[in-house]
Amino acid sequence: MNCVCHLVLMVLSLWPDRAIAPGPPSGSPRVSSDPRADLDSAVLLTDPFWQTLGKLAAQMRDKFPADGDHNLDSLPTLAMSAGTLGSLQLPGVLTRLRVDLMSYLRHVQWLRRAGGPSLKILEPELGALQARLDRLLRRLQLLTSRLALPQATPDQPTVPLGPPASAWGSIRAAHAILGGLHLTLDWAVRGLLLLKTRL
């Protein structure tokens, strides 16, 4: 009997990885299987972001008053309106929201890089804005993966953004980017909350 045990131990020593069955890695995070909880998490990021962005847009108007509408042709068109909320579907909302937010992230990066001296006073706020956009995009990417939805891709090839023509051009671009993103986050919160009730 002792010889048999000794032989078994010798064999196991040749393949130590077979001696103990592998278990789950310690400290591995638990993945939520409830898409409603995932949507809640996305809303908890989006709603405070929308409120903070509204304050930043107001701060921008105080520092750089500019009447009228300000638009950039390179910005995405608002995807939804109050009249279309009733027909929203989760795959379309998440895909379009991620594409639009990726565009706004690109524009904020461009604004920080090419905005010039006029916007340096807002650099801390723009840096925080970029970080929150990036975090929200990662959360939406996680939600998309868990629901096995198609990955978001831009409708058209990305066109490089040229520098603003003037200091006033930088200010107008900032107004357009902040205003457009604020509207996008507004319908995002409404849309995600409505979709949650349908799951």
JSON list of C-alpha atoms in Angstrom, two decimals:
[
{"chain": "A", "resi": 1, "resn": "MET", "atom": "CA", "xyz": [0.00, 0.00, 0.00]},
{"chain": "A", "resi": 2, "resn": "ASN", "atom": "CA", "xyz": [2.82, 2.40, 0.88]},
{"chain": "A", "resi": 3, "resn": "CYS", "atom": "CA", "xyz": [4.45, 1.65, -2.46]},
{"chain": "A", "resi": 4, "resn": "VAL", "atom": "CA", "xyz": [1.23, 2.50, -4.30]},
{"chain": "A", "resi": 5, "resn": "CYS", "atom": "CA", "xyz": [0.87, 5.80, -2.46]},
{"chain": "A", "resi": 6, "resn": "HIS", "atom": "CA", "xyz": [4.47, 6.64, -3.14]},
{"chain": "A", "resi": 7, "resn": "LEU", "atom": "CA", "xyz": [3.97, 5.91, -6.84]},
{"chain": "A", "resi": 8, "resn": "VAL", "atom": "CA", "xyz": [0.86, 8.13, -7.00]},
{"chain": "A", "resi": 9, "resn": "LEU", "atom": "CA", "xyz": [2.72, 11.01, -5.37]},
{"chain": "A", "resi": 10, "resn": "MET", "atom": "CA", "xyz": [5.54, 10.65, -7.87]},
{"chain": "A", "resi": 11, "resn": "VAL", "atom": "CA", "xyz": [3.10, 10.78, -10.81]},
{"chain": "A", "resi": 12, "resn": "LEU", "atom": "CA", "xyz": [1.32, 13.86, -9.42]},
{"chain": "A", "resi": 13, "resn": "SER", "atom": "CA", "xyz": [4.65, 15.60, -8.94]},
{"chain": "A", "resi": 14, "resn": "LEU", "atom": "CA", "xyz": [5.23, 15.34, -12.69]},
{"chain": "A", "resi": 15, "resn": "TRP", "atom": "CA", "xyz": [1.97, 17.24, -13.42]},
{"chain": "A", "resi": 16, "resn": "PRO", "atom": "CA", "xyz": [1.39, 19.57, -10.45]},
{"chain": "A", "resi": 17, "resn": "ASP", "atom": "CA", "xyz": [-1.28, 21.51, -12.31]},
{"chain": "A", "resi": 18, "resn": "ARG", "atom": "CA", "xyz": [-3.40, 18.35, -12.41]},
{"chain": "A", "resi": 19, "resn": "ALA", "atom": "CA", "xyz": [-3.18, 17.70, -8.69]},
{"chain": "A", "resi": 20, "resn": "ILE", "atom": "CA", "xyz": [-5.64, 20.46, -7.74]},
{"chain": "A", "resi": 21, "resn": "ALA", "atom": "CA", "xyz": [-8.58, 21.45, -9.88]},
{"chain": "A", "resi": 22, "resn": "PRO", "atom": "CA", "xyz": [-8.40, 25.16, -10.77]},
{"chain": "A", "resi": 23, "resn": "GLY", "atom": "CA", "xyz": [-11.02, 27.36, -9.13]},
{"chain": "A", "resi": 24, "resn": "PRO", "atom": "CA", "xyz": [-12.19, 30.88, -9.91]},
{"chain": "A", "resi": 25, "resn": "PRO", "atom": "CA", "xyz": [-9.53, 33.56, -9.35]},
{"chain": "A", "resi": 26, "resn": "SER", "atom": "CA", "xyz": [-9.71, 35.09, -5.90]},
{"chain": "A", "resi": 27, "resn": "GLY", "atom": "CA", "xyz": [-11.15, 38.57, -5.72]},
{"chain": "A", "resi": 28, "resn": "SER", "atom": "CA", "xyz": [-12.71, 38.36, -9.20]},
{"chain": "A", "resi": 29, "resn": "PRO", "atom": "CA", "xyz": [-15.60, 40.83, -9.53]},
{"chain": "A", "resi": 30, "resn": "ARG", "atom": "CA", "xyz": [-19.14, 39.55, -9.69]},
{"chain": "A", "resi": 31, "resn": "VAL", "atom": "CA", "xyz": [-20.80, 40.39, -12.97]},
{"chain": "A", "resi": 32, "resn": "SER", "atom": "CA", "xyz": [-24.35, 41.63, -12.83]},
{"chain": "A", "resi": 33, "resn": "SER", "atom": "CA", "xyz": [-26.78, 39.60, -14.91]},
{"chain": "A", "resi": 34, "resn": "ASP", "atom": "CA", "xyz": [-29.61, 42.10, -14.53]},
{"chain": "A", "resi": 35, "resn": "PRO", "atom": "CA", "xyz": [-29.75, 44.62, -17.40]},
{"chain": "A", "resi": 36, "resn": "ARG", "atom": "CA", "xyz": [-32.04, 46.82, -15.30]},
{"chain": "A", "resi": 37, "resn": "ALA", "atom": "CA", "xyz": [-29.25, 47.22, -12.75]},
{"chain": "A", "resi": 38, "resn": "ASP", "atom": "CA", "xyz": [-26.82, 48.01, -15.57]},
{"chain": "A", "resi": 39, "resn": "LEU", "atom": "CA", "xyz": [-29.19, 50.67, -16.91]},
{"chain": "A", "resi": 40, "resn": "ASP", "atom": "CA", "xyz": [-29.52, 52.11, -13.40]},
{"chain": "A", "resi": 41, "resn": "SER", "atom": "CA", "xyz": [-25.74, 52.37, -13.23]},
{"chain": "A", "resi": 42, "resn": "ALA", "atom": "CA", "xyz": [-25.61, 54.19, -16.58]},
{"chain": "A", "resi": 43, "resn": "VAL", "atom": "CA", "xyz": [-28.32, 56.63, -15.46]},
{"chain": "A", "resi": 44, "resn": "LEU", "atom": "CA", "xyz": [-26.49, 57.29, -12.19]},
{"chain": "A", "resi": 45, "resn": "LEU", "atom": "CA", "xyz": [-23.52, 58.43, -14.26]},
{"chain": "A", "resi": 46, "resn": "THR", "atom": "CA", "xyz": [-25.49, 60.33, -16.90]},
{"chain": "A", "resi": 47, "resn": "ASP", "atom": "CA", "xyz": [-27.88, 62.38, -14.77]},
{"chain": "A", "resi": 48, "resn": "PRO", "atom": "CA", "xyz": [-25.30, 64.12, -12.52]},
{"chain": "A", "resi": 49, "resn": "PHE", "atom": "CA", "xyz": [-23.12, 64.61, -15.60]},
{"chain": "A", "resi": 50, "resn": "TRP", "atom": "CA", "xyz": [-26.01, 66.38, -17.34]},
{"chain": "A", "resi": 51, "resn": "GLN", "atom": "CA", "xyz": [-26.56, 68.64, -14.34]},
{"chain": "A", "resi": 52, "resn": "THR", "atom": "CA", "xyz": [-22.86, 69.51, -14.01]},
{"chain": "A", "resi": 53, "resn": "LEU", "atom": "CA", "xyz": [-22.63, 70.22, -17.72]},
{"chain": "A", "resi": 54, "resn": "GLY", "atom": "CA", "xyz": [-25.57, 72.62, -17.48]},
{"chain": "A", "resi": 55, "resn": "LYS", "atom": "CA", "xyz": [-23.65, 74.60, -14.85]},
{"chain": "A", "resi": 56, "resn": "LEU", "atom": "CA", "xyz": [-20.54, 74.62, -17.03]},
{"chain": "A", "resi": 57, "resn": "ALA", "atom": "CA", "xyz": [-22.56, 75.86, -20.02]},
{"chain": "A", "resi": 58, "resn": "ALA", "atom": "CA", "xyz": [-23.98, 78.65, -17.84]},
{"chain": "A", "resi": 59, "resn": "GLN", "atom": "CA", "xyz": [-20.46, 79.51, -16.66]},
{"chain": "A", "resi": 60, "resn": "MET", "atom": "CA", "xyz": [-19.36, 79.65, -20.28]},
{"chain": "A", "resi": 61, "resn": "ARG", "atom": "CA", "xyz": [-22.19, 82.06, -21.11]},
{"chain": "A", "resi": 62, "resn": "ASP", "atom": "CA", "xyz": [-21.23, 84.28, -18.16]},
{"chain": "A", "resi": 63, "resn": "LYS", "atom": "CA", "xyz": [-17.57, 84.45, -19.14]},
{"chain": "A", "resi": 64, "resn": "PHE", "atom": "CA", "xyz": [-18.16, 84.65, -22.89]},
{"chain": "A", "resi": 65, "resn": "PRO", "atom": "CA", "xyz": [-21.63, 86.07, -23.64]},
{"chain": "A", "resi": 66, "resn": "ALA", "atom": "CA", "xyz": [-22.74, 85.09, -27.11]},
{"chain": "A", "resi": 67, "resn": "ASP", "atom": "CA", "xyz": [-26.28, 85.54, -28.35]},
{"chain": "A", "resi": 68, "resn": "GLY", "atom": "CA", "xyz": [-27.88, 83.31, -30.93]},
{"chain": "A", "resi": 69, "resn": "ASP", "atom": "CA", "xyz": [-27.39, 79.69, -31.90]},
{"chain": "A", "resi": 70, "resn": "HIS", "atom": "CA", "xyz": [-23.92, 78.25, -32.32]},
{"chain": "A", "resi": 71, "resn": "ASN", "atom": "CA", "xyz": [-23.40, 75.22, -34.49]},
{"chain": "A", "resi": 72, "resn": "LEU", "atom": "CA", "xyz": [-20.57, 73.07, -35.78]},
{"chain": "A", "resi": 73, "resn": "ASP", "atom": "CA", "xyz": [-21.19, 71.01, -38.89]},
{"chain": "A", "resi": 74, "resn": "SER", "atom": "CA", "xyz": [-18.98, 68.26, -37.47]},
{"chain": "A", "resi": 75, "resn": "LEU", "atom": "CA", "xyz": [-21.18, 67.76, -34.38]},
{"chain": "A", "resi": 76, "resn": "PRO", "atom": "CA", "xyz": [-23.79, 64.97, -34.42]},
{"chain": "A", "resi": 77, "resn": "THR", "atom": "CA", "xyz": [-27.42, 65.87, -34.96]},
{"chain": "A", "resi": 78, "resn": "LEU", "atom": "CA", "xyz": [-29.61, 65.31, -31.92]},
{"chain": "A", "resi": 79, "resn": "ALA", "atom": "CA", "xyz": [-30.88, 61.77, -32.35]},
{"chain": "A", "resi": 80, "resn": "MET", "atom": "CA", "xyz": [-34.12, 61.90, -30.41]},
{"chain": "A", "resi": 81, "resn": "SER", "atom": "CA", "xyz": [-36.90, 64.26, -29.45]},
{"chain": "A", "resi": 82, "resn": "ALA", "atom": "CA", "xyz": [-39.76, 64.15, -26.97]},
{"chain": "A", "resi": 83, "resn": "GLY", "atom": "CA", "xyz": [-42.05, 62.90, -29.71]},
{"chain": "A", "resi": 84, "resn": "THR", "atom": "CA", "xyz": [-39.90, 59.84, -30.46]},
{"chain": "A", "resi": 85, "resn": "LEU", "atom": "CA", "xyz": [-39.44, 58.61, -26.89]},
{"chain": "A", "resi": 86, "resn": "GLY", "atom": "CA", "xyz": [-42.38, 56.21, -27.19]},
{"chain": "A", "resi": 87, "resn": "SER", "atom": "CA", "xyz": [-40.76, 54.28, -30.05]},
{"chain": "A", "resi": 88, "resn": "LEU", "atom": "CA", "xyz": [-37.29, 53.86, -28.52]},
{"chain": "A", "resi": 89, "resn": "GLN", "atom": "CA", "xyz": [-35.62, 50.45, -28.62]},
{"chain": "A", "resi": 90, "resn": "LEU", "atom": "CA", "xyz": [-32.62, 49.54, -26.46]},
{"chain": "A", "resi": 91, "resn": "PRO", "atom": "CA", "xyz": [-30.18, 48.49, -29.23]},
{"chain": "A", "resi": 92, "resn": "GLY", "atom": "CA", "xyz": [-30.77, 51.65, -31.25]},
{"chain": "A", "resi": 93, "resn": "VAL", "atom": "CA", "xyz": [-30.55, 53.96, -28.24]},
{"chain": "A", "resi": 94, "resn": "LEU", "atom": "CA", "xyz": [-27.29, 52.52, -26.92]},
{"chain": "A", "resi": 95, "resn": "THR", "atom": "CA", "xyz": [-25.66, 52.39, -30.34]},
{"chain": "A", "resi": 96, "resn": "ARG", "atom": "CA", "xyz": [-26.60, 55.94, -31.29]},
{"chain": "A", "resi": 97, "resn": "LEU", "atom": "CA", "xyz": [-25.77, 57.31, -27.84]},
{"chain": "A", "resi": 98, "resn": "ARG", "atom": "CA", "xyz": [-22.29, 55.78, -27.88]},
{"chain": "A", "resi": 99, "resn": "VAL", "atom": "CA", "xyz": [-21.58, 57.04, -31.41]},
{"chain": "A", "resi": 100, "resn": "ASP", "atom": "CA", "xyz": [-22.69, 60.57, -30.49]},
{"chain": "A", "resi": 101, "resn": "LEU", "atom": "CA", "xyz": [-20.74, 60.61, -27.22]},
{"chain": "A", "resi": 102, "resn": "MET", "atom": "CA", "xyz": [-17.59, 59.38, -28.98]},
{"chain": "A", "resi": 103, "resn": "SER", "atom": "CA", "xyz": [-17.97, 62.32, -31.34]},
{"chain": "A", "resi": 104, "resn": "TYR", "atom": "CA", "xyz": [-18.36, 64.74, -28.44]},
{"chain": "A", "resi": 105, "resn": "LEU", "atom": "CA", "xyz": [-15.33, 63.25, -26.70]},
{"chain": "A", "resi": 106, "resn": "ARG", "atom": "CA", "xyz": [-13.32, 63.88, -29.86]},
{"chain": "A", "resi": 107, "resn": "HIS", "atom": "CA", "xyz": [-14.57, 67.48, -30.00]},
{"chain": "A", "resi": 108, "resn": "VAL", "atom": "CA", "xyz": [-13.75, 68.15, -26.35]},
{"chain": "A", "resi": 109, "resn": "GLN", "atom": "CA", "xyz": [-10.23, 66.81, -26.90]},
{"chain": "A", "resi": 110, "resn": "TRP", "atom": "CA", "xyz": [-9.92, 69.07, -29.93]},
{"chain": "A", "resi": 111, "resn": "LEU", "atom": "CA", "xyz": [-11.23, 72.08, -27.99]},
{"chain": "A", "resi": 112, "resn": "ARG", "atom": "CA", "xyz": [-8.66, 71.56, -25.24]},
{"chain": "A", "resi": 113, "resn": "ARG", "atom": "CA", "xyz": [-5.88, 71.20, -27.79]},
{"chain": "A", "resi": 114, "resn": "ALA", "atom": "CA", "xyz": [-6.79, 73.92, -30.28]},
{"chain": "A", "resi": 115, "resn": "GLY", "atom": "CA", "xyz": [-9.04, 76.30, -28.34]},
{"chain": "A", "resi": 116, "resn": "GLY", "atom": "CA", "xyz": [-6.26, 78.81, -27.77]},
{"chain": "A", "resi": 117, "resn": "PRO", "atom": "CA", "xyz": [-5.62, 81.26, -24.92]},
{"chain": "A", "resi": 118, "resn": "SER", "atom": "CA", "xyz": [-9.26, 82.36, -24.71]},
{"chain": "A", "resi": 119, "resn": "LEU", "atom": "CA", "xyz": [-10.38, 79.03, -23.27]},
{"chain": "A", "resi": 120, "resn": "LYS", "atom": "CA", "xyz": [-7.40, 78.34, -20.99]},
{"chain": "A", "resi": 121, "resn": "ILE", "atom": "CA", "xyz": [-9.43, 79.65, -18.06]},
{"chain": "A", "resi": 122, "resn": "LEU", "atom": "CA", "xyz": [-11.81, 76.70, -18.54]},
{"chain": "A", "resi": 123, "resn": "GLU", "atom": "CA", "xyz": [-9.09, 74.05, -18.84]},
{"chain": "A", "resi": 124, "resn": "PRO", "atom": "CA", "xyz": [-9.80, 72.38, -15.44]},
{"chain": "A", "resi": 125, "resn": "GLU", "atom": "CA", "xyz": [-13.51, 72.13, -16.25]},
{"chain": "A", "resi": 126, "resn": "LEU", "atom": "CA", "xyz": [-12.87, 70.83, -19.78]},
{"chain": "A", "resi": 127, "resn": "GLY", "atom": "CA", "xyz": [-10.42, 68.25, -18.42]},
{"chain": "A", "resi": 128, "resn": "ALA", "atom": "CA", "xyz": [-13.02, 67.02, -15.91]},
{"chain": "A", "resi": 129, "resn": "LEU", "atom": "CA", "xyz": [-15.62, 66.96, -18.70]},
{"chain": "A", "resi": 130, "resn": "GLN", "atom": "CA", "xyz": [-13.39, 64.77, -20.85]},
{"chain": "A", "resi": 131, "resn": "ALA", "atom": "CA", "xyz": [-12.79, 62.36, -17.95]},
{"chain": "A", "resi": 132, "resn": "ARG", "atom": "CA", "xyz": [-16.53, 62.00, -17.27]},
{"chain": "A", "resi": 133, "resn": "LEU", "atom": "CA", "xyz": [-17.28, 61.45, -20.94]},
{"chain": "A", "resi": 134, "resn": "ASP", "atom": "CA", "xyz": [-14.66, 58.71, -21.09]},
{"chain": "A", "resi": 135, "resn": "ARG", "atom": "CA", "xyz": [-16.06, 57.04, -17.97]},
{"chain": "A", "resi": 136, "resn": "LEU", "atom": "CA", "xyz": [-19.63, 57.13, -19.29]},
{"chain": "A", "resi": 137, "resn": "LEU", "atom": "CA", "xyz": [-18.52, 55.64, -22.60]},
{"chain": "A", "resi": 138, "resn": "ARG", "atom": "CA", "xyz": [-16.80, 52.77, -20.80]},
{"chain": "A", "resi": 139, "resn": "ARG", "atom": "CA", "xyz": [-19.98, 52.08, -18.82]},
{"chain": "A", "resi": 140, "resn": "LEU", "atom": "CA", "xyz": [-22.11, 52.07, -21.98]},
{"chain": "A", "resi": 141, "resn": "GLN", "atom": "CA", "xyz": [-19.58, 49.78, -23.65]},
{"chain": "A", "resi": 142, "resn": "LEU", "atom": "CA", "xyz": [-19.90, 47.35, -20.72]},
{"chain": "A", "resi": 143, "resn": "LEU", "atom": "CA", "xyz": [-23.68, 47.46, -20.92]},
{"chain": "A", "resi": 144, "resn": "THR", "atom": "CA", "xyz": [-23.57, 46.84, -24.67]},
{"chain": "A", "resi": 145, "resn": "SER", "atom": "CA", "xyz": [-21.28, 43.83, -24.20]},
{"chain": "A", "resi": 146, "resn": "ARG", "atom": "CA", "xyz": [-23.40, 42.28, -21.45]},
{"chain": "A", "resi": 147, "resn": "LEU", "atom": "CA", "xyz": [-26.52, 42.57, -23.59]},
{"chain": "A", "resi": 148, "resn": "ALA", "atom": "CA", "xyz": [-24.64, 41.18, -26.63]},
{"chain": "A", "resi": 149, "resn": "LEU", "atom": "CA", "xyz": [-25.59, 44.20, -28.75]},
{"chain": "A", "resi": 150, "resn": "PRO", "atom": "CA", "xyz": [-23.73, 45.33, -31.89]},
{"chain": "A", "resi": 151, "resn": "GLN", "atom": "CA", "xyz": [-20.73, 47.53, -31.33]},
{"chain": "A", "resi": 152, "resn": "ALA", "atom": "CA", "xyz": [-21.10, 51.21, -32.15]},
{"chain": "A", "resi": 153, "resn": "THR", "atom": "CA", "xyz": [-19.38, 52.51, -35.27]},
{"chain": "A", "resi": 154, "resn": "PRO", "atom": "CA", "xyz": [-19.59, 56.03, -36.75]},
{"chain": "A", "resi": 155, "resn": "ASP", "atom": "CA", "xyz": [-22.01, 56.44, -39.65]},
{"chain": "A", "resi": 156, "resn": "GLN", "atom": "CA", "xyz": [-19.33, 58.28, -41.68]},
{"chain": "A", "resi": 157, "resn": "PRO", "atom": "CA", "xyz": [-15.52, 58.34, -41.69]},
{"chain": "A", "resi": 158, "resn": "THR", "atom": "CA", "xyz": [-14.02, 60.65, -39.10]},
{"chain": "A", "resi": 159, "resn": "VAL", "atom": "CA", "xyz": [-12.85, 63.92, -40.65]},
{"chain": "A", "resi": 160, "resn": "PRO", "atom": "CA", "xyz": [-9.91, 65.70, -38.96]},
{"chain": "A", "resi": 161, "resn": "LEU", "atom": "CA", "xyz": [-10.92, 68.87, -37.16]},
{"chain": "A", "resi": 162, "resn": "GLY", "atom": "CA", "xyz": [-9.05, 71.96, -38.26]},
{"chain": "A", "resi": 163, "resn": "PRO", "atom": "CA", "xyz": [-8.04, 74.75, -35.87]},
{"chain": "A", "resi": 164, "resn": "PRO", "atom": "CA", "xyz": [-10.60, 77.51, -35.18]},
{"chain": "A", "resi": 165, "resn": "ALA", "atom": "CA", "xyz": [-10.25, 80.47, -37.51]},
{"chain": "A", "resi": 166, "resn": "SER", "atom": "CA", "xyz": [-10.05, 82.94, -34.62]},
{"chain": "A", "resi": 167, "resn": "ALA", "atom": "CA", "xyz": [-10.43, 83.37, -30.87]},
{"chain": "A", "resi": 168, "resn": "TRP", "atom": "CA", "xyz": [-14.11, 84.10, -31.47]},
{"chain": "A", "resi": 169, "resn": "GLY", "atom": "CA", "xyz": [-14.30, 80.86, -33.46]},
{"chain": "A", "resi": 170, "resn": "SER", "atom": "CA", "xyz": [-12.99, 78.97, -30.42]},
{"chain": "A", "resi": 171, "resn": "ILE", "atom": "CA", "xyz": [-15.63, 80.53, -28.19]},
{"chain": "A", "resi": 172, "resn": "ARG", "atom": "CA", "xyz": [-18.43, 79.76, -30.63]},
{"chain": "A", "resi": 173, "resn": "ALA", "atom": "CA", "xyz": [-17.18, 76.18, -30.95]},
{"chain": "A", "resi": 174, "resn": "ALA", "atom": "CA", "xyz": [-17.17, 75.80, -27.15]},
{"chain": "A", "resi": 175, "resn": "HIS", "atom": "CA", "xyz": [-20.75, 77.10, -26.93]},
{"chain": "A", "resi": 176, "resn": "ALA", "atom": "CA", "xyz": [-21.83, 74.64, -29.65]},
{"chain": "A", "resi": 177, "resn": "ILE", "atom": "CA", "xyz": [-20.07, 71.63, -28.08]},
{"chain": "A", "resi": 178, "resn": "LEU", "atom": "CA", "xyz": [-21.32, 72.25, -24.54]},
{"chain": "A", "resi": 179, "resn": "GLY", "atom": "CA", "xyz": [-24.86, 73.05, -25.67]},
{"chain": "A", "resi": 180, "resn": "GLY", "atom": "CA", "xyz": [-25.12, 70.04, -27.97]},
{"chain": "A", "resi": 181, "resn": "LEU", "atom": "CA", "xyz": [-23.71, 67.64, -25.39]},
{"chain": "A", "resi": 182, "resn": "HIS", "atom": "CA", "xyz": [-26.10, 68.98, -22.76]},
{"chain": "A", "resi": 183, "resn": "LEU", "atom": "CA", "xyz": [-29.09, 68.25, -25.00]},
{"chain": "A", "resi": 184, "resn": "THR", "atom": "CA", "xyz": [-27.73, 64.80, -25.85]},
{"chain": "A", "resi": 185, "resn": "LEU", "atom": "CA", "xyz": [-27.34, 63.87, -22.18]},
{"chain": "A", "resi": 186, "resn": "ASP", "atom": "CA", "xyz": [-30.85, 65.18, -21.49]},
{"chain": "A", "resi": 187, "resn": "TRP", "atom": "CA", "xyz": [-32.50, 62.79, -23.92]},
{"chain": "A", "resi": 188, "resn": "ALA", "atom": "CA", "xyz": [-30.10, 60.03, -22.85]},
{"chain": "A", "resi": 189, "resn": "VAL", "atom": "CA", "xyz": [-31.38, 60.16, -19.27]},
{"chain": "A", "resi": 190, "resn": "ARG", "atom": "CA", "xyz": [-35.01, 60.20, -20.43]},
{"chain": "A", "resi": 191, "resn": "GLY", "atom": "CA", "xyz": [-34.45, 57.40, -22.92]},
{"chain": "A", "resi": 192, "resn": "LEU", "atom": "CA", "xyz": [-32.56, 55.10, -20.54]},
{"chain": "A", "resi": 193, "resn": "LEU", "atom": "CA", "xyz": [-35.15, 55.53, -17.80]},
{"chain": "A", "resi": 194, "resn": "LEU", "atom": "CA", "xyz": [-37.96, 54.73, -20.25]},
{"chain": "A", "resi": 195, "resn": "LEU", "atom": "CA", "xyz": [-36.15, 51.66, -21.60]},
{"chain": "A", "resi": 196, "resn": "LYS", "atom": "CA", "xyz": [-35.64, 50.35, -18.09]},
{"chain": "A", "resi": 197, "resn": "THR", "atom": "CA", "xyz": [-39.44, 50.07, -17.68]},
{"chain": "A", "resi": 198, "resn": "ARG", "atom": "CA", "xyz": [-39.59, 47.83, -20.76]},
{"chain": "A", "resi": 199, "resn": "LEU", "atom": "CA", "xyz": [-37.07, 45.24, -19.57]}
]
